[in-house]
GROMACS .gro file of C-alpha atoms in nm:
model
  331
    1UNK     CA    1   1.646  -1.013   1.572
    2UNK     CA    2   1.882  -1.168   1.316
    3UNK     CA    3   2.154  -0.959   1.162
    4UNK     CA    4   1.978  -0.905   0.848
    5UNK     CA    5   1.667  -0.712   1.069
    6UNK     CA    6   1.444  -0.954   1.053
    7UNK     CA    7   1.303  -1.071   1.332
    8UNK     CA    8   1.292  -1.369   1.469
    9UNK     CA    9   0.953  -1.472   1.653
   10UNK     CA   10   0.756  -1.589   1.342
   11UNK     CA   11   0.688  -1.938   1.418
   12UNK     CA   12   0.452  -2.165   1.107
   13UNK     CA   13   0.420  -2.435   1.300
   14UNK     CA   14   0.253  -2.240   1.570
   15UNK     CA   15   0.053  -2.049   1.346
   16UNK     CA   16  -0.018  -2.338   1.153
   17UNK     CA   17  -0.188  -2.540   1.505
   18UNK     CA   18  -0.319  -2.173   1.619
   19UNK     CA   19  -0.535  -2.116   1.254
   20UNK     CA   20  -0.654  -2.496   1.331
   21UNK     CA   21  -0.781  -2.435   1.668
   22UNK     CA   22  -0.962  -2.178   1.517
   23UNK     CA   23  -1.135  -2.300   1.227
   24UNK     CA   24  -0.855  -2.150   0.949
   25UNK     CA   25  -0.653  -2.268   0.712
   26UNK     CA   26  -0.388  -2.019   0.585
   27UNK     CA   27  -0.178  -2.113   0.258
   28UNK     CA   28   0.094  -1.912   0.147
   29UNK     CA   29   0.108  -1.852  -0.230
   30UNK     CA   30   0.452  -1.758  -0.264
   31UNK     CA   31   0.781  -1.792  -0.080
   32UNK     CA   32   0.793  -1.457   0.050
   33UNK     CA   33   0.472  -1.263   0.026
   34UNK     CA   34   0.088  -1.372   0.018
   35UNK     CA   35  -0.138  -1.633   0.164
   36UNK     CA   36  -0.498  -1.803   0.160
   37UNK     CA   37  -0.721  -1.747   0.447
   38UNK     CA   38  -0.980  -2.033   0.427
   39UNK     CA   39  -1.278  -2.116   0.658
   40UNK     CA   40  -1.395  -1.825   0.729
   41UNK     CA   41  -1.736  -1.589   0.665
   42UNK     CA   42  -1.605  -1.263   0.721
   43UNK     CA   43  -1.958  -1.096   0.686
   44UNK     CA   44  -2.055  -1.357   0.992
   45UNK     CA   45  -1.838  -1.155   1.206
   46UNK     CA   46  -1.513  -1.306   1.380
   47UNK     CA   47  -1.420  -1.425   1.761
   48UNK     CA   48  -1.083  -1.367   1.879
   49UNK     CA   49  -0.909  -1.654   1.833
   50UNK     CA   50  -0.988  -1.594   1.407
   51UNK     CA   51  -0.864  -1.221   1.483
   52UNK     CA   52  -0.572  -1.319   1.647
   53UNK     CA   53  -0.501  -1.565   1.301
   54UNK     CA   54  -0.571  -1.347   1.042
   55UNK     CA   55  -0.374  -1.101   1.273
   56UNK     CA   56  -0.044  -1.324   1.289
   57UNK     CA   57  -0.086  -1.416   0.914
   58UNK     CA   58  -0.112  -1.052   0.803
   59UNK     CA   59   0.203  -0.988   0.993
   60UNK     CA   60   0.362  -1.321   0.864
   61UNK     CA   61   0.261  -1.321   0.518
   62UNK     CA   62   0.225  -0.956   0.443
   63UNK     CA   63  -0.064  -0.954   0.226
   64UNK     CA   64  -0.377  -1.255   0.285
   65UNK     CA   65  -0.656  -1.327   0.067
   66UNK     CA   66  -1.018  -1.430   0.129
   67UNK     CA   67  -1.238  -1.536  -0.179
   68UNK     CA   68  -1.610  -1.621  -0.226
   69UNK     CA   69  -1.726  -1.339   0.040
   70UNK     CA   70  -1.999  -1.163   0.088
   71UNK     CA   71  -1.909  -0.860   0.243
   72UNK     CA   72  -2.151  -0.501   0.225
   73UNK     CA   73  -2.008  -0.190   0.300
   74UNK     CA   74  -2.155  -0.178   0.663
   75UNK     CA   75  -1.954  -0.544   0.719
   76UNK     CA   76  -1.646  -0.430   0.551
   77UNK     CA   77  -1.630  -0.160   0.828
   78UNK     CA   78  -1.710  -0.394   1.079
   79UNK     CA   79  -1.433  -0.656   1.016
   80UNK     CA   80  -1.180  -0.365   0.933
   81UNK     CA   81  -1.279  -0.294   1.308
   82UNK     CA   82  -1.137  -0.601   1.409
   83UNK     CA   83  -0.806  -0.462   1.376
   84UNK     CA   84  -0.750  -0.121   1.385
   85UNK     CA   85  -0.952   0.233   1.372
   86UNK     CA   86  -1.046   0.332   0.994
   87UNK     CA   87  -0.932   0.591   0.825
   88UNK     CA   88  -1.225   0.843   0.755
   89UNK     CA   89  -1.047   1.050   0.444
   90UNK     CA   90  -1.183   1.364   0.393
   91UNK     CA   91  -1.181   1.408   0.030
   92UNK     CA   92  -1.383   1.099  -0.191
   93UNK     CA   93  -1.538   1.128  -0.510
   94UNK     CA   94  -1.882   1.102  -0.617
   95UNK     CA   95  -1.880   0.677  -0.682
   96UNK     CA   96  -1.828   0.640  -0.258
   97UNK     CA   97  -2.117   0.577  -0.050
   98UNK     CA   98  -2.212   0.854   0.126
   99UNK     CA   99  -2.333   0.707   0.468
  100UNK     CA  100  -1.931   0.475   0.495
  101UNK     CA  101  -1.730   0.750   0.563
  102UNK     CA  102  -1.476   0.514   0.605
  103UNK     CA  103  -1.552   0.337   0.201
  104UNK     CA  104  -1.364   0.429  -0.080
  105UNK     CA  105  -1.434   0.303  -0.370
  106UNK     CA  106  -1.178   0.294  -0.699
  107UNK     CA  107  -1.424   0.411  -0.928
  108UNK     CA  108  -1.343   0.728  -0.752
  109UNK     CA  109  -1.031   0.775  -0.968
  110UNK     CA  110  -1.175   0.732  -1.257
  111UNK     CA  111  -1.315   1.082  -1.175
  112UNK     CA  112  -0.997   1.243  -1.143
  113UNK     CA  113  -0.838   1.324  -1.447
  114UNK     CA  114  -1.150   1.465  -1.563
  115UNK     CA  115  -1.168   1.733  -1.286
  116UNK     CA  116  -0.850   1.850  -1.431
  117UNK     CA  117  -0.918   1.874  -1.793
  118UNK     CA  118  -0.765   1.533  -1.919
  119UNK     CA  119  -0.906   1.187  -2.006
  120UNK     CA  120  -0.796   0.921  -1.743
  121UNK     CA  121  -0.555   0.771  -1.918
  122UNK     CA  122  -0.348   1.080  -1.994
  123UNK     CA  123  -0.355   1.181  -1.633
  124UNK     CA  124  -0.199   0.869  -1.558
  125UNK     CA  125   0.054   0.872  -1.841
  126UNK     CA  126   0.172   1.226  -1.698
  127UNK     CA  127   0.206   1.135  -1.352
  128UNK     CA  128   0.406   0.779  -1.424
  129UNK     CA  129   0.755   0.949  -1.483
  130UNK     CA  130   0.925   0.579  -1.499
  131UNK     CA  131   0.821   0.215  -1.554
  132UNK     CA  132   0.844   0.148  -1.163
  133UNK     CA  133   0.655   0.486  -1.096
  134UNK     CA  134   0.300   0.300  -1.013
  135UNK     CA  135   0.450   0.122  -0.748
  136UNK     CA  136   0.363   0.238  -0.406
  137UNK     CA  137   0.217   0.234  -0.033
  138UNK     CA  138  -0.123   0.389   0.036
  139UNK     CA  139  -0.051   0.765   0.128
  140UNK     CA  140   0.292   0.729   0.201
  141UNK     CA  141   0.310   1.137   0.143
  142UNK     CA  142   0.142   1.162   0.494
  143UNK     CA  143   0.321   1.182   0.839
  144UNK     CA  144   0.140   0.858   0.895
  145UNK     CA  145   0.071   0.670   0.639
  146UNK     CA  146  -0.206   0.421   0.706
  147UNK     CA  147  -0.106   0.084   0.890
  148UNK     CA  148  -0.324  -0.168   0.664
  149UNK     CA  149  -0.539  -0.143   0.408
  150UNK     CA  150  -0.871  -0.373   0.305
  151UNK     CA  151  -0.936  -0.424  -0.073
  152UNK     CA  152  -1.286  -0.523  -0.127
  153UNK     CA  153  -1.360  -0.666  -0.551
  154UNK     CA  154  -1.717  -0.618  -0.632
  155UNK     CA  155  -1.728  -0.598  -1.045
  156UNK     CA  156  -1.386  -0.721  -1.208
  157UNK     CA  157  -1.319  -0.786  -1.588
  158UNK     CA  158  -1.292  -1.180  -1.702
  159UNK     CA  159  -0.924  -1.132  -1.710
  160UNK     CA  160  -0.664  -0.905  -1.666
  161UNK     CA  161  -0.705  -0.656  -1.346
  162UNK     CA  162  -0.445  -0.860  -1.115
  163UNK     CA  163  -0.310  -0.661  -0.829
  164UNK     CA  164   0.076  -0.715  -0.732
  165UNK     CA  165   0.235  -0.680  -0.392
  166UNK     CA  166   0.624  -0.676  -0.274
  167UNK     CA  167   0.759  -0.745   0.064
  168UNK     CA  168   1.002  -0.444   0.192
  169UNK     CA  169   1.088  -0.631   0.483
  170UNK     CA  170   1.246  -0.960   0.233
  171UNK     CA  171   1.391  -0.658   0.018
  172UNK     CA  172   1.588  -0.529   0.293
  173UNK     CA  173   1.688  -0.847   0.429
  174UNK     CA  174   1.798  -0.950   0.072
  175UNK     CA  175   2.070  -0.643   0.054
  176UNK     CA  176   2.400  -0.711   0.088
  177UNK     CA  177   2.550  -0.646   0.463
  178UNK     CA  178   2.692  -0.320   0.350
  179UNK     CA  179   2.447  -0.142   0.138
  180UNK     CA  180   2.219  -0.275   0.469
  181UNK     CA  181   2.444  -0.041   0.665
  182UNK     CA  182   2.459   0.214   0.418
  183UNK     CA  183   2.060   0.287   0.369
  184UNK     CA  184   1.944   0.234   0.719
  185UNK     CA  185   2.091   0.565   0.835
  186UNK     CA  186   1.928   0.765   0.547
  187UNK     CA  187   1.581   0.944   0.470
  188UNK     CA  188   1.394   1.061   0.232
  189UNK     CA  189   1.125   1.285   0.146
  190UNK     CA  190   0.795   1.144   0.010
  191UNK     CA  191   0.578   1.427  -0.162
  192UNK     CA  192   0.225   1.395  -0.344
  193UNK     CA  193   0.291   1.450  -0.700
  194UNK     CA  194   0.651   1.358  -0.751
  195UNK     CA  195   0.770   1.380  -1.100
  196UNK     CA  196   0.425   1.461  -1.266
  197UNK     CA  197   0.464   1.635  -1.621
  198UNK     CA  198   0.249   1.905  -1.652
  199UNK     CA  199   0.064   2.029  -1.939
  200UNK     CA  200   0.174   2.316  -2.175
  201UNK     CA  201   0.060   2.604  -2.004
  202UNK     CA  202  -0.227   2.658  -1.759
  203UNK     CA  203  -0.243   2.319  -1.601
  204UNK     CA  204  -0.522   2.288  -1.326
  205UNK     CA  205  -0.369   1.955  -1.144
  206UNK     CA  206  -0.067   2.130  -1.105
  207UNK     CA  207  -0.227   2.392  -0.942
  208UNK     CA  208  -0.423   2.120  -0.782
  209UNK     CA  209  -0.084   1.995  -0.633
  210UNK     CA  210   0.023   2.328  -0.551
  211UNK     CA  211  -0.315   2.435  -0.358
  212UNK     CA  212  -0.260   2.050  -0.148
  213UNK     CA  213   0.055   1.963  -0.086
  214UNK     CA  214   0.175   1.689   0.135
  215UNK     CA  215   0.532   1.573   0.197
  216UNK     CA  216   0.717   1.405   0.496
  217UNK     CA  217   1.051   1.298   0.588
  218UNK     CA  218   1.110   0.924   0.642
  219UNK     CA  219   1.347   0.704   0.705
  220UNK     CA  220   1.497   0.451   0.426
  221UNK     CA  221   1.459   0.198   0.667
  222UNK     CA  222   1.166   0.187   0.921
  223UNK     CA  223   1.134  -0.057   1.190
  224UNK     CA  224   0.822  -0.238   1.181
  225UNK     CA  225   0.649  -0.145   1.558
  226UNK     CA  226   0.471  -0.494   1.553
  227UNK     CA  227   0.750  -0.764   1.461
  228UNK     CA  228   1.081  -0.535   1.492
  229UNK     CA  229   1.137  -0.659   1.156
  230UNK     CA  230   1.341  -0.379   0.907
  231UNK     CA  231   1.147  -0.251   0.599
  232UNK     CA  232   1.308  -0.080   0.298
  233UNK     CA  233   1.081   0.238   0.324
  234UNK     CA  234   1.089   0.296  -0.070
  235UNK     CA  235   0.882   0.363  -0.352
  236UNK     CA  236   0.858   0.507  -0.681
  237UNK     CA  237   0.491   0.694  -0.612
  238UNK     CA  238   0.596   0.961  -0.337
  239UNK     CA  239   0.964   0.951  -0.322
  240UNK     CA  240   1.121   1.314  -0.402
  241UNK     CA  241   1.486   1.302  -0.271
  242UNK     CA  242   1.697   1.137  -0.057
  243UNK     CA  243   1.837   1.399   0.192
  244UNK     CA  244   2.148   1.465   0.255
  245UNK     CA  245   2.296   1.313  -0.140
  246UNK     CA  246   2.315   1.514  -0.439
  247UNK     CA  247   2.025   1.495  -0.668
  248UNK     CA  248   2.217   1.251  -0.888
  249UNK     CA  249   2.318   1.040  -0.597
  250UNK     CA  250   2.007   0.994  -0.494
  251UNK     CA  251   1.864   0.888  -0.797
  252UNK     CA  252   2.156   0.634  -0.868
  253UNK     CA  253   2.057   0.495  -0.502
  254UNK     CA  254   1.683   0.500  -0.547
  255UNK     CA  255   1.674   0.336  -0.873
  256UNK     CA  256   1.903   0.082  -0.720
  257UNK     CA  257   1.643   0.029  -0.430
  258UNK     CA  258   1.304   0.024  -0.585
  259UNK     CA  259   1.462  -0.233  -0.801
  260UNK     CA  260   1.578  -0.442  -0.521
  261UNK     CA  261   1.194  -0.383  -0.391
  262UNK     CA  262   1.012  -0.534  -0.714
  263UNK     CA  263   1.245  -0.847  -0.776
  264UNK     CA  264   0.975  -1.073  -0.886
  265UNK     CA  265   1.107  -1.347  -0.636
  266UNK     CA  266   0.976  -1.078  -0.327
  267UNK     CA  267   0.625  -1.061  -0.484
  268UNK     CA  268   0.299  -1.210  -0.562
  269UNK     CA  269  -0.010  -1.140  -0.791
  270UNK     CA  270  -0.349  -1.195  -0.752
  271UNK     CA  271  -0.655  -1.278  -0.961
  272UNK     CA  272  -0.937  -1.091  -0.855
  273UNK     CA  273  -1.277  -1.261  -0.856
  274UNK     CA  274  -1.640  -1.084  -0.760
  275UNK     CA  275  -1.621  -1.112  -0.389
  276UNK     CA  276  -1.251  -1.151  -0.307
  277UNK     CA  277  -1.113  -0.982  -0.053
  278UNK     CA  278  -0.715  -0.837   0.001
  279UNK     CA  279  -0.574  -0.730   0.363
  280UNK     CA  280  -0.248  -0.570   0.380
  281UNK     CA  281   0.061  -0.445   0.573
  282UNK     CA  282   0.092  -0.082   0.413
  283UNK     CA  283   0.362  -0.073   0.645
  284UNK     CA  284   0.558  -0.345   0.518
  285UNK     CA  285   0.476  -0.351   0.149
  286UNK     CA  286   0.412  -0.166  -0.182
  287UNK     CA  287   0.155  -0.239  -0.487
  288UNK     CA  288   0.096  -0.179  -0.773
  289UNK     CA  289  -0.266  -0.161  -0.955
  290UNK     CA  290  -0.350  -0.310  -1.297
  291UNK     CA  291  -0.290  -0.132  -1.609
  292UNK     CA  292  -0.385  -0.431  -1.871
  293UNK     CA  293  -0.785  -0.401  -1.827
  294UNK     CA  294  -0.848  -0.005  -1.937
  295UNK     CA  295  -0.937  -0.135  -2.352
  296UNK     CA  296  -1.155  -0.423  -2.192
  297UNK     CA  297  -1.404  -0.160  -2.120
  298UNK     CA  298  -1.549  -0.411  -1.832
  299UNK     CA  299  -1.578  -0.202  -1.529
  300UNK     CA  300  -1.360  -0.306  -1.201
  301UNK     CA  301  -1.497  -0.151  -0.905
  302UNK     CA  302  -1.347  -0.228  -0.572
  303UNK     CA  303  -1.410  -0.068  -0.255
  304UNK     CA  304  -1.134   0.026   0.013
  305UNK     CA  305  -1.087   0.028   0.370
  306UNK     CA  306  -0.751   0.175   0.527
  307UNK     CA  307  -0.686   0.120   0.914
  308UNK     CA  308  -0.497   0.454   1.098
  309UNK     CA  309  -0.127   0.419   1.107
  310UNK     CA  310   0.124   0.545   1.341
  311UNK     CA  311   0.483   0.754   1.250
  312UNK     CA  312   0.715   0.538   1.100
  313UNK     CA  313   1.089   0.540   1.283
  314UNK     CA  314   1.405   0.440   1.209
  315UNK     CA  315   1.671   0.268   1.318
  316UNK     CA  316   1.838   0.527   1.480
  317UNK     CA  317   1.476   0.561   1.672
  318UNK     CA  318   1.413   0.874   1.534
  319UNK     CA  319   1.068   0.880   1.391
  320UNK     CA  320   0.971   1.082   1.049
  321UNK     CA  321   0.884   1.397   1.014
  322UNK     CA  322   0.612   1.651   0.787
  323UNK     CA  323   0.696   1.911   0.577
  324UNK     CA  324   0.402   2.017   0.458
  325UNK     CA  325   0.074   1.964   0.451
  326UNK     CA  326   0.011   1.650   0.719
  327UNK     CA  327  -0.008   1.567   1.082
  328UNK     CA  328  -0.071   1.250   1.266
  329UNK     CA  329  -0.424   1.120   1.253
  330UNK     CA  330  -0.544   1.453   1.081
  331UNK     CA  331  -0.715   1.314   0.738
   0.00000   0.00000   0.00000
């Protein structure tokens, strides 16, 4: 492990010879986040030396991409598989396919403002507080918050749509030595809903929120339980408070953080084409979803596959905690 937390065993050139072996060739896209998988049919099903690739790359490069495939729902399961149990979530709307349990698909949200009285875009203007509020990591509310996720793009608009990812692990390491220190003995709580505005008077999502809450205690700084590596554990989707600092402290130091976490040099976008495919480390990263194709009116409809996470812990060792609401590997 080096002194900045990040650890040490990555090694491209064996990657590089290992993806060869097996048929792959994996290209990162930017210096810290985000590579190419080529070679591969993922709906052909994989043998363990392409696991073990797109294994090391995910935990490498963060985020990989695979275009031109041809995945179904039933194969989307099946490579998820590969790597991890899926996440069967018990609440999906109407656009998911009833016999997946494990498929989600982002039409789903589209649904959601109008359960609660509002058009879509008005539910989202009231529930993104601040210009870095869309930023996040999938259910990071929960005890557990998934370990991975698996993005699948089915219909996407000509242009416009792109999805952005930062690495938390780069972020951290990029700190100076002393705000390092500072932050890695902290937590904070992540809860569901964080600085939504409600409506004037009766306003059914916040007694949606009320009805189904879900908060946890994390730490600022989570050790990854795969490469050791340190991840800034921040966000500006769930995070309420930072415990322990006055209200204004904390936001002074959260600001400063999810800042640090978006710098554009610790990112990467991507162009979504019919067919792509994204695989993430929800554990090491946060994303944030397009909000430049809404006027197109051309419908982008993705589906999603999460794989079951474990409880994040930090440096200290001490793992997080729930408040309300969640407990490991209940969905």
């Amino acid at each position: 492990m080096t002194t900045d937390g990040r650890a040490t065993h990555f090694d491209d050139l064996a990657d590089e010879k290992a993806a060869g072996a097996a048929g792959l060739e994996v290209r990162p896209v930017a210096g810290h986040i985000g590579a190419d998988i080529e070679g591969v049919d993922l709906a052909a099903g994989l043998d363990a030396a392409q696991v073990a690739v797109i294994r090391a790359a995910v935990l490498r490069w963060k985020v990989v991409f695979f275009r031109g495939q041809r995945l179904d729902h039933a194969g989307h399961v099946a490579f998820a598989r590969r790597f991890g149990e899926p996440v069967v979530p018990r609440r999906r709307g109407s656009a998911s396919p009833p016999d997946f349990p494990e498929v989600e698909t982002t039409a789903d949200r589209l649904e959601l403002g109008g359960k609660f009285g509002m058009e879509h875009e008005e539910w989202l203007r009231r529930r993104r507080h601040t210009l870095l509020r869309g930023w996040h990591c999938d259910h990071g509310a929960r005890v557990d918050p998934p370990a991975a996720t698996i993005l699948r793009a089915e219909t996407v608009p000509p242009y416009g749509g792109d999805t952005t990812w930062s690495n938390l692990a780069a972020a951290y390491a990029g700190l100076s030595a002393p705000v390092r220190e500072f932050v890695a003995g902290l937590r904070a709580e992540h809860r569901l809903g964080v600085g939504y505005q409600p409506r004037p008077g009766d306003d059914a999502y916040v007694r949606h929120l009320l009805d189904h809450q879900v908060a946890s205690v994390h730490p600022l700084v989570r050790v990854h339980p795969e490469t050791g590596e340190r991840v800034l554990y921040v966000n500006g989707y769930y995070v309420e408070q930072i415990t322990g600092l006055s209200r204004a402290e904390s936001a002074a130091i959260l600001d400063l953080l999810l800042a640090e976490a978006t710098r554009p040099e610790y990112t990467v976008r991507f162009r979504w084409e019919p067919g792509s495919v994204a695989f993430w480390d929800n554990r090491a990263t946060i994303h944030l979803a397009p909000s430049d194709n809404a006027h197109l009116g051309i419908p982008r409809t993705m589906h999603r596959v999460m794989l079951t996470g474990d409880v994040p812990a930090g440096v200290d060792g001490r793992p997080s905690q729930p408040v309300t609401g969640t407990e490991p590997g209940r969905w």
